[in-house]
């Protein structure tokens, strides 16, 4: 009898101990990713044609305005590189968190704002403001000011996400295959409208629209940071409240409901957060693909699928990844600058193919 009790107790304690091990590993990983983000942030500030060194930048940031940098280098750091670094970190975090939320919502690791058309909807909203902001949309531009562009991108992303969700969900069940196919179709429709707006744009607008097709952080300013930052941070503030529900949703909508999760409210919150984060990031950086699919998948392999840890870890790794990609885009063809969307696509597309082949059992690694 004593042996049976001991075995039962061990069987009860072992899963809790394993869960504790995973939680501890996830916390260590998040701390490591925070350090990685700090390192990539300082490297991003130091990368470029200026002679400013990392030690000089650190001395100026933490030692006062009289040390570390010349007046010229200080202008470069504070007016060009610092807003670019902060905006790049915000955009990378927003894209990665959007991908993690969509994959949790649709219960599929292939879901991503760019692949299912959400980014195309955001681009349509942003391009509409660029082309029609002085004519048809002039009242909205006058009303919302610098927030017009990110709000329009948010509205476009939200509209596509809602259409996608309505098409792919029947009787409370979401069809992943329908979602992916509908995402391709809705994204193509959004791109068609975007193409029409590009066709009627003038030369000045065409130069600005090139920014959207390839993705870039070259035009980063403090104004853009202030315009998109509050929307992205609002999505970040909402995401921790969704983590427990997304964990339960992995068991199915019926099981999540039995566990006390308000499933419809959870879905609405996740859609709102994805639209806000993806829309605002596209508004300031254009179409940057594959960050939202690479980062959550890698982290799921490393620390498990618990969204309480997956969401903050995705934000940290997504920010670091985009800062590294931005530094690469500035140095690969220096003194020219490669659009960052090309860098992320060059790395992300092979990874996406590997993921597809692995899911079909054609690869073991």
Tab-separated table of C-alpha atoms in Angstrom:
chain	number	residue	atom	x	y	z
A	1	UNK	CA	0.000	0.000	0.000
A	2	UNK	CA	2.846	2.323	0.899
A	3	UNK	CA	4.470	1.643	-2.479
A	4	UNK	CA	1.188	2.402	-4.319
A	5	UNK	CA	0.811	5.730	-2.470
A	6	UNK	CA	4.404	6.613	-3.257
A	7	UNK	CA	3.891	5.823	-6.971
A	8	UNK	CA	0.695	7.870	-7.135
A	9	UNK	CA	2.375	10.799	-5.420
A	10	UNK	CA	5.293	10.619	-7.844
A	11	UNK	CA	2.924	10.559	-10.821
A	12	UNK	CA	1.187	13.674	-9.455
A	13	UNK	CA	4.378	15.537	-8.610
A	14	UNK	CA	6.293	14.721	-11.819
A	15	UNK	CA	4.114	16.775	-14.227
A	16	UNK	CA	4.143	19.738	-11.834
A	17	UNK	CA	7.909	19.447	-11.547
A	18	UNK	CA	8.223	19.305	-15.357
A	19	UNK	CA	5.989	22.374	-15.664
A	20	UNK	CA	8.146	24.154	-13.106
A	21	UNK	CA	11.273	23.259	-15.081
A	22	UNK	CA	9.736	24.654	-18.283
A	23	UNK	CA	8.674	27.859	-16.497
A	24	UNK	CA	12.143	28.303	-15.047
A	25	UNK	CA	13.744	27.730	-18.439
A	26	UNK	CA	11.358	30.227	-20.031
A	27	UNK	CA	12.174	32.903	-17.418
A	28	UNK	CA	15.907	32.388	-17.983
A	29	UNK	CA	15.347	32.633	-21.749
A	30	UNK	CA	13.398	35.894	-21.360
A	31	UNK	CA	16.193	37.366	-19.226
A	32	UNK	CA	18.748	36.307	-21.864
A	33	UNK	CA	16.659	37.828	-24.647
A	34	UNK	CA	16.454	41.114	-22.717
A	35	UNK	CA	20.267	41.184	-22.582
A	36	UNK	CA	20.409	40.328	-26.302
A	37	UNK	CA	18.067	43.236	-27.089
A	38	UNK	CA	20.263	45.645	-25.111
A	39	UNK	CA	23.351	44.451	-27.024
A	40	UNK	CA	21.716	44.662	-30.464
A	41	UNK	CA	20.335	48.096	-29.562
A	42	UNK	CA	23.790	49.501	-28.812
A	43	UNK	CA	25.226	47.826	-31.939
A	44	UNK	CA	22.435	49.416	-33.988
A	45	UNK	CA	23.345	52.834	-32.571
A	46	UNK	CA	27.023	52.305	-33.424
A	47	UNK	CA	26.541	50.890	-36.962
A	48	UNK	CA	27.021	53.383	-39.787
A	49	UNK	CA	29.424	55.746	-41.506
A	50	UNK	CA	29.972	57.955	-38.425
A	51	UNK	CA	33.151	57.470	-36.362
A	52	UNK	CA	31.171	57.310	-33.123
A	53	UNK	CA	32.204	54.274	-31.059
A	54	UNK	CA	30.067	52.187	-28.723
A	55	UNK	CA	32.062	53.454	-25.732
A	56	UNK	CA	31.584	57.026	-26.900
A	57	UNK	CA	27.844	56.514	-27.278
A	58	UNK	CA	27.587	54.859	-23.854
A	59	UNK	CA	29.605	57.667	-22.310
A	60	UNK	CA	27.341	60.290	-23.827
A	61	UNK	CA	24.116	58.475	-22.929
A	62	UNK	CA	25.072	57.784	-19.303
A	63	UNK	CA	27.903	60.221	-18.630
A	64	UNK	CA	26.365	63.505	-19.703
A	65	UNK	CA	26.393	65.711	-22.781
A	66	UNK	CA	30.015	66.837	-22.333
A	67	UNK	CA	31.588	63.409	-22.840
A	68	UNK	CA	31.901	60.733	-25.474
A	69	UNK	CA	30.684	62.330	-28.718
A	70	UNK	CA	31.393	65.321	-30.906
A	71	UNK	CA	28.518	67.714	-31.644
A	72	UNK	CA	28.167	66.254	-35.159
A	73	UNK	CA	28.086	62.664	-33.925
A	74	UNK	CA	25.593	63.590	-31.196
A	75	UNK	CA	23.222	64.950	-33.854
A	76	UNK	CA	23.606	61.728	-35.870
A	77	UNK	CA	22.970	59.549	-32.823
A	78	UNK	CA	20.061	61.449	-31.278
A	79	UNK	CA	18.242	62.686	-34.405
A	80	UNK	CA	18.793	59.756	-36.805
A	81	UNK	CA	19.991	56.533	-35.209
A	82	UNK	CA	18.178	56.607	-31.846
A	83	UNK	CA	14.648	57.066	-33.285
A	84	UNK	CA	15.494	54.476	-35.954
A	85	UNK	CA	16.681	51.987	-33.333
A	86	UNK	CA	13.631	52.512	-31.117
A	87	UNK	CA	11.217	52.310	-34.059
A	88	UNK	CA	12.941	49.181	-35.397
A	89	UNK	CA	12.680	47.499	-31.986
A	90	UNK	CA	8.995	48.442	-31.711
A	91	UNK	CA	8.191	47.212	-35.228
A	92	UNK	CA	10.079	43.930	-34.765
A	93	UNK	CA	8.336	43.302	-31.448
A	94	UNK	CA	4.941	44.192	-32.947
A	95	UNK	CA	5.366	41.833	-35.902
A	96	UNK	CA	6.535	38.942	-33.703
A	97	UNK	CA	3.753	39.404	-31.129
A	98	UNK	CA	1.183	39.656	-33.961
A	99	UNK	CA	2.437	36.358	-35.365
A	100	UNK	CA	2.299	34.654	-31.947
A	101	UNK	CA	-1.250	35.919	-31.364
A	102	UNK	CA	-2.476	34.809	-34.798
A	103	UNK	CA	-0.879	31.383	-34.436
A	104	UNK	CA	-2.520	30.992	-31.039
A	105	UNK	CA	-5.870	32.231	-32.319
A	106	UNK	CA	-5.927	29.959	-35.396
A	107	UNK	CA	-4.010	27.144	-33.638
A	108	UNK	CA	-1.590	26.902	-36.532
A	109	UNK	CA	2.148	27.811	-36.638
A	110	UNK	CA	1.841	28.938	-40.276
A	111	UNK	CA	-0.466	31.868	-39.477
A	112	UNK	CA	1.250	35.227	-39.951
A	113	UNK	CA	-0.074	38.757	-40.625
A	114	UNK	CA	1.843	38.971	-43.923
A	115	UNK	CA	0.851	35.529	-45.234
A	116	UNK	CA	-2.879	35.792	-44.490
A	117	UNK	CA	-3.252	39.295	-45.933
A	118	UNK	CA	-3.404	41.435	-42.777
A	119	UNK	CA	-0.266	43.360	-43.771
A	120	UNK	CA	-1.720	43.898	-47.262
A	121	UNK	CA	-4.829	45.443	-45.669
A	122	UNK	CA	-2.667	47.712	-43.538
A	123	UNK	CA	-0.677	48.757	-46.628
A	124	UNK	CA	-3.914	49.601	-48.450
A	125	UNK	CA	-4.971	51.866	-45.592
A	126	UNK	CA	-1.594	53.599	-45.477
A	127	UNK	CA	-1.308	54.014	-49.267
A	128	UNK	CA	-4.831	55.476	-49.356
A	129	UNK	CA	-3.697	58.247	-47.002
A	130	UNK	CA	-0.526	58.922	-49.015
A	131	UNK	CA	-2.379	59.198	-52.345
A	132	UNK	CA	-5.737	60.634	-51.232
A	133	UNK	CA	-4.688	62.473	-48.054
A	134	UNK	CA	-4.769	65.893	-49.747
A	135	UNK	CA	-8.066	65.374	-51.587
A	136	UNK	CA	-10.719	62.802	-50.656
A	137	UNK	CA	-9.292	62.054	-47.179
A	138	UNK	CA	-8.350	65.687	-46.399
A	139	UNK	CA	-10.975	66.008	-43.563
A	140	UNK	CA	-9.574	62.892	-41.846
A	141	UNK	CA	-6.018	64.172	-42.252
A	142	UNK	CA	-6.989	67.511	-40.707
A	143	UNK	CA	-8.787	65.765	-37.823
A	144	UNK	CA	-6.188	63.148	-36.839
A	145	UNK	CA	-2.948	64.878	-37.908
A	146	UNK	CA	0.155	62.690	-37.605
A	147	UNK	CA	-1.986	59.786	-36.392
A	148	UNK	CA	-3.907	59.574	-39.702
A	149	UNK	CA	-1.445	57.176	-41.351
A	150	UNK	CA	-1.136	54.612	-38.519
A	151	UNK	CA	-4.881	54.798	-37.838
A	152	UNK	CA	-5.645	54.146	-41.525
A	153	UNK	CA	-3.239	51.185	-41.522
A	154	UNK	CA	-4.874	49.910	-38.323
A	155	UNK	CA	-8.328	50.197	-39.934
A	156	UNK	CA	-7.144	48.300	-43.027
A	157	UNK	CA	-5.577	45.529	-40.948
A	158	UNK	CA	-8.665	45.278	-38.725
A	159	UNK	CA	-11.020	45.068	-41.729
A	160	UNK	CA	-9.002	42.260	-43.360
A	161	UNK	CA	-8.710	40.340	-40.072
A	162	UNK	CA	-12.467	40.529	-39.424
A	163	UNK	CA	-13.310	39.428	-42.998
A	164	UNK	CA	-10.796	36.599	-42.720
A	165	UNK	CA	-12.200	35.434	-39.424
A	166	UNK	CA	-15.819	35.565	-40.607
A	167	UNK	CA	-15.035	33.587	-43.758
A	168	UNK	CA	-12.984	30.861	-42.060
A	169	UNK	CA	-15.217	30.319	-39.005
A	170	UNK	CA	-18.433	28.291	-39.106
A	171	UNK	CA	-20.425	27.175	-36.045
A	172	UNK	CA	-17.586	28.152	-33.743
A	173	UNK	CA	-14.973	26.135	-35.642
A	174	UNK	CA	-12.147	27.812	-37.582
A	175	UNK	CA	-10.907	26.039	-40.696
A	176	UNK	CA	-7.170	26.635	-41.073
A	177	UNK	CA	-7.155	25.684	-44.772
A	178	UNK	CA	-10.028	28.097	-45.455
A	179	UNK	CA	-8.250	30.764	-43.445
A	180	UNK	CA	-5.046	30.468	-45.466
A	181	UNK	CA	-6.848	30.406	-48.826
A	182	UNK	CA	-9.153	33.267	-47.840
A	183	UNK	CA	-6.118	35.191	-46.621
A	184	UNK	CA	-4.452	34.825	-50.020
A	185	UNK	CA	-7.616	35.989	-51.803
A	186	UNK	CA	-8.322	38.940	-49.475
A	187	UNK	CA	-4.656	39.936	-49.553
A	188	UNK	CA	-4.705	39.846	-53.372
A	189	UNK	CA	-7.807	42.076	-53.413
A	190	UNK	CA	-6.120	44.555	-51.076
A	191	UNK	CA	-3.004	44.530	-53.271
A	192	UNK	CA	-5.181	45.132	-56.359
A	193	UNK	CA	-6.694	48.283	-54.776
A	194	UNK	CA	-3.206	49.317	-53.671
A	195	UNK	CA	-1.974	48.833	-57.242
A	196	UNK	CA	-4.769	51.066	-58.545
A	197	UNK	CA	-3.825	53.817	-56.091
A	198	UNK	CA	-0.181	53.511	-57.156
A	199	UNK	CA	-1.305	53.796	-60.802
A	200	UNK	CA	-3.052	57.130	-60.161
A	201	UNK	CA	-0.300	58.518	-57.882
A	202	UNK	CA	1.968	61.363	-59.009
A	203	UNK	CA	5.781	61.214	-59.123
A	204	UNK	CA	6.289	62.476	-55.563
A	205	UNK	CA	3.813	59.975	-54.199
A	206	UNK	CA	5.377	57.169	-56.233
A	207	UNK	CA	8.754	57.769	-54.605
A	208	UNK	CA	7.120	57.596	-51.185
A	209	UNK	CA	5.153	54.471	-52.134
A	210	UNK	CA	8.347	52.594	-52.997
A	211	UNK	CA	8.876	52.636	-49.232
A	212	UNK	CA	5.847	50.366	-48.779
A	213	UNK	CA	6.641	47.743	-51.370
A	214	UNK	CA	10.053	46.744	-50.003
A	215	UNK	CA	9.914	47.755	-46.349
A	216	UNK	CA	12.427	50.125	-44.770
A	217	UNK	CA	13.312	51.993	-41.592
A	218	UNK	CA	15.202	54.676	-43.515
A	219	UNK	CA	12.592	57.381	-42.881
A	220	UNK	CA	12.430	56.852	-39.114
A	221	UNK	CA	11.852	60.052	-37.125
A	222	UNK	CA	10.729	60.966	-33.625
A	223	UNK	CA	7.393	62.025	-35.156
A	224	UNK	CA	6.783	58.553	-36.619
A	225	UNK	CA	7.803	56.994	-33.322
A	226	UNK	CA	5.278	59.121	-31.422
A	227	UNK	CA	2.580	58.416	-34.028
A	228	UNK	CA	2.868	54.602	-34.062
A	229	UNK	CA	4.321	53.916	-30.613
A	230	UNK	CA	1.146	54.418	-28.522
A	231	UNK	CA	-0.889	52.109	-30.794
A	232	UNK	CA	1.742	49.343	-30.680
A	233	UNK	CA	2.221	49.710	-26.916
A	234	UNK	CA	-1.559	49.492	-26.416
A	235	UNK	CA	-1.524	46.150	-28.250
A	236	UNK	CA	1.378	44.987	-26.041
A	237	UNK	CA	-0.565	46.000	-22.918
A	238	UNK	CA	-3.551	43.914	-24.063
A	239	UNK	CA	-1.625	40.753	-24.987
A	240	UNK	CA	-0.820	39.473	-21.414
A	241	UNK	CA	-4.559	39.336	-20.680
A	242	UNK	CA	-4.972	36.999	-23.683
A	243	UNK	CA	-2.237	34.512	-22.748
A	244	UNK	CA	-4.269	32.248	-20.456
A	245	UNK	CA	-7.176	32.138	-22.903
A	246	UNK	CA	-4.898	31.297	-25.843
A	247	UNK	CA	-3.392	28.437	-23.808
A	248	UNK	CA	-6.882	27.071	-23.194
A	249	UNK	CA	-7.877	27.623	-26.834
A	250	UNK	CA	-5.167	25.139	-27.869
A	251	UNK	CA	-7.482	22.433	-26.454
A	252	UNK	CA	-10.350	23.556	-28.707
A	253	UNK	CA	-13.040	26.196	-28.363
A	254	UNK	CA	-15.462	23.895	-26.538
A	255	UNK	CA	-12.821	22.849	-24.006
A	256	UNK	CA	-11.770	26.475	-23.506
A	257	UNK	CA	-15.393	27.398	-22.833
A	258	UNK	CA	-15.703	24.608	-20.260
A	259	UNK	CA	-12.585	25.988	-18.526
A	260	UNK	CA	-14.352	29.324	-18.057
A	261	UNK	CA	-12.786	31.233	-20.950
A	262	UNK	CA	-15.023	33.792	-22.689
A	263	UNK	CA	-14.036	32.527	-26.138
A	264	UNK	CA	-15.701	35.200	-28.268
A	265	UNK	CA	-14.287	38.003	-26.118
A	266	UNK	CA	-10.865	36.344	-26.356
A	267	UNK	CA	-11.089	36.209	-30.162
A	268	UNK	CA	-12.163	39.863	-30.379
A	269	UNK	CA	-9.294	40.945	-28.129
A	270	UNK	CA	-6.737	38.951	-30.124
A	271	UNK	CA	-8.015	40.335	-33.444
A	272	UNK	CA	-7.908	43.898	-32.087
A	273	UNK	CA	-4.343	43.459	-30.779
A	274	UNK	CA	-3.122	41.919	-34.057
A	275	UNK	CA	-4.713	44.658	-36.145
A	276	UNK	CA	-3.253	47.415	-33.944
A	277	UNK	CA	0.280	46.000	-33.781
A	278	UNK	CA	0.517	44.912	-37.433
A	279	UNK	CA	-1.272	47.988	-38.789
A	280	UNK	CA	0.836	50.533	-36.922
A	281	UNK	CA	4.092	48.729	-37.751
A	282	UNK	CA	3.235	48.583	-41.467
A	283	UNK	CA	2.309	52.278	-41.364
A	284	UNK	CA	5.842	53.302	-40.337
A	285	UNK	CA	7.982	50.606	-41.952
A	286	UNK	CA	6.116	49.159	-44.948
A	287	UNK	CA	5.779	45.460	-45.663
A	288	UNK	CA	8.370	43.486	-43.666
A	289	UNK	CA	7.582	39.805	-43.912
A	290	UNK	CA	8.440	36.558	-42.106
A	291	UNK	CA	9.380	38.066	-38.706
A	292	UNK	CA	5.951	37.077	-37.391
A	293	UNK	CA	6.367	33.435	-38.413
A	294	UNK	CA	10.049	32.860	-37.645
A	295	UNK	CA	10.244	34.253	-34.119
A	296	UNK	CA	7.251	32.508	-32.431
A	297	UNK	CA	8.124	29.190	-34.067
A	298	UNK	CA	11.739	29.268	-32.878
A	299	UNK	CA	10.666	30.219	-29.371
A	300	UNK	CA	7.979	27.531	-29.275
A	301	UNK	CA	10.700	24.969	-29.968
A	302	UNK	CA	12.938	26.446	-27.256
A	303	UNK	CA	10.612	27.333	-24.354
A	304	UNK	CA	7.327	25.617	-25.226
A	305	UNK	CA	3.884	26.893	-26.265
A	306	UNK	CA	2.839	28.642	-23.030
A	307	UNK	CA	1.696	32.091	-24.179
A	308	UNK	CA	2.488	33.630	-20.767
A	309	UNK	CA	6.148	33.342	-21.744
A	310	UNK	CA	5.865	33.055	-25.529
A	311	UNK	CA	4.393	36.552	-25.995
A	312	UNK	CA	7.040	38.567	-24.053
A	313	UNK	CA	9.827	36.375	-25.446
A	314	UNK	CA	8.515	36.980	-28.990
A	315	UNK	CA	8.545	40.734	-28.397
A	316	UNK	CA	12.185	40.667	-27.230
A	317	UNK	CA	13.491	38.329	-29.952
A	318	UNK	CA	11.469	40.056	-32.712
A	319	UNK	CA	12.933	43.420	-31.704
A	320	UNK	CA	16.493	42.013	-31.673
A	321	UNK	CA	16.018	40.227	-35.008
A	322	UNK	CA	14.795	43.347	-36.785
A	323	UNK	CA	17.637	45.444	-35.357
A	324	UNK	CA	20.140	42.890	-36.687
A	325	UNK	CA	18.384	42.859	-40.085
A	326	UNK	CA	18.410	46.664	-40.151
A	327	UNK	CA	22.135	46.756	-39.354
A	328	UNK	CA	22.728	44.227	-42.157
A	329	UNK	CA	20.657	46.274	-44.605
A	330	UNK	CA	22.857	49.323	-43.856
A	331	UNK	CA	26.200	47.512	-44.214
A	332	UNK	CA	25.781	44.844	-46.951
A	333	UNK	CA	25.840	47.333	-49.854
A	334	UNK	CA	27.302	50.376	-47.980
A	335	UNK	CA	27.273	53.313	-48.562
A	336	UNK	CA	23.885	52.481	-50.173
A	337	UNK	CA	21.109	50.907	-48.103
A	338	UNK	CA	19.274	47.686	-48.889
A	339	UNK	CA	15.512	47.672	-48.069
A	340	UNK	CA	15.062	45.665	-44.883
A	341	UNK	CA	12.168	43.694	-46.387
A	342	UNK	CA	14.645	42.068	-48.794
A	343	UNK	CA	16.850	40.945	-45.892
A	344	UNK	CA	13.986	39.417	-43.881
A	345	UNK	CA	12.559	37.720	-47.000
A	346	UNK	CA	15.976	36.254	-47.918
A	347	UNK	CA	16.201	34.647	-44.460
A	348	UNK	CA	12.520	34.001	-43.822
A	349	UNK	CA	11.462	32.373	-47.101
A	350	UNK	CA	13.844	29.361	-46.766
A	351	UNK	CA	12.791	29.020	-43.141
A	352	UNK	CA	9.107	29.001	-44.180
A	353	UNK	CA	9.785	26.248	-46.753
A	354	UNK	CA	11.654	24.252	-44.101
A	355	UNK	CA	8.667	24.629	-41.789
A	356	UNK	CA	6.240	23.427	-44.477
A	357	UNK	CA	8.389	20.392	-45.346
A	358	UNK	CA	8.843	19.553	-41.660
A	359	UNK	CA	5.093	19.668	-41.045
A	360	UNK	CA	4.519	17.303	-43.984
A	361	UNK	CA	7.081	14.891	-42.552
A	362	UNK	CA	9.522	15.310	-45.434
A	363	UNK	CA	12.271	16.539	-43.114
A	364	UNK	CA	13.315	15.215	-39.695
A	365	UNK	CA	15.469	18.171	-38.589
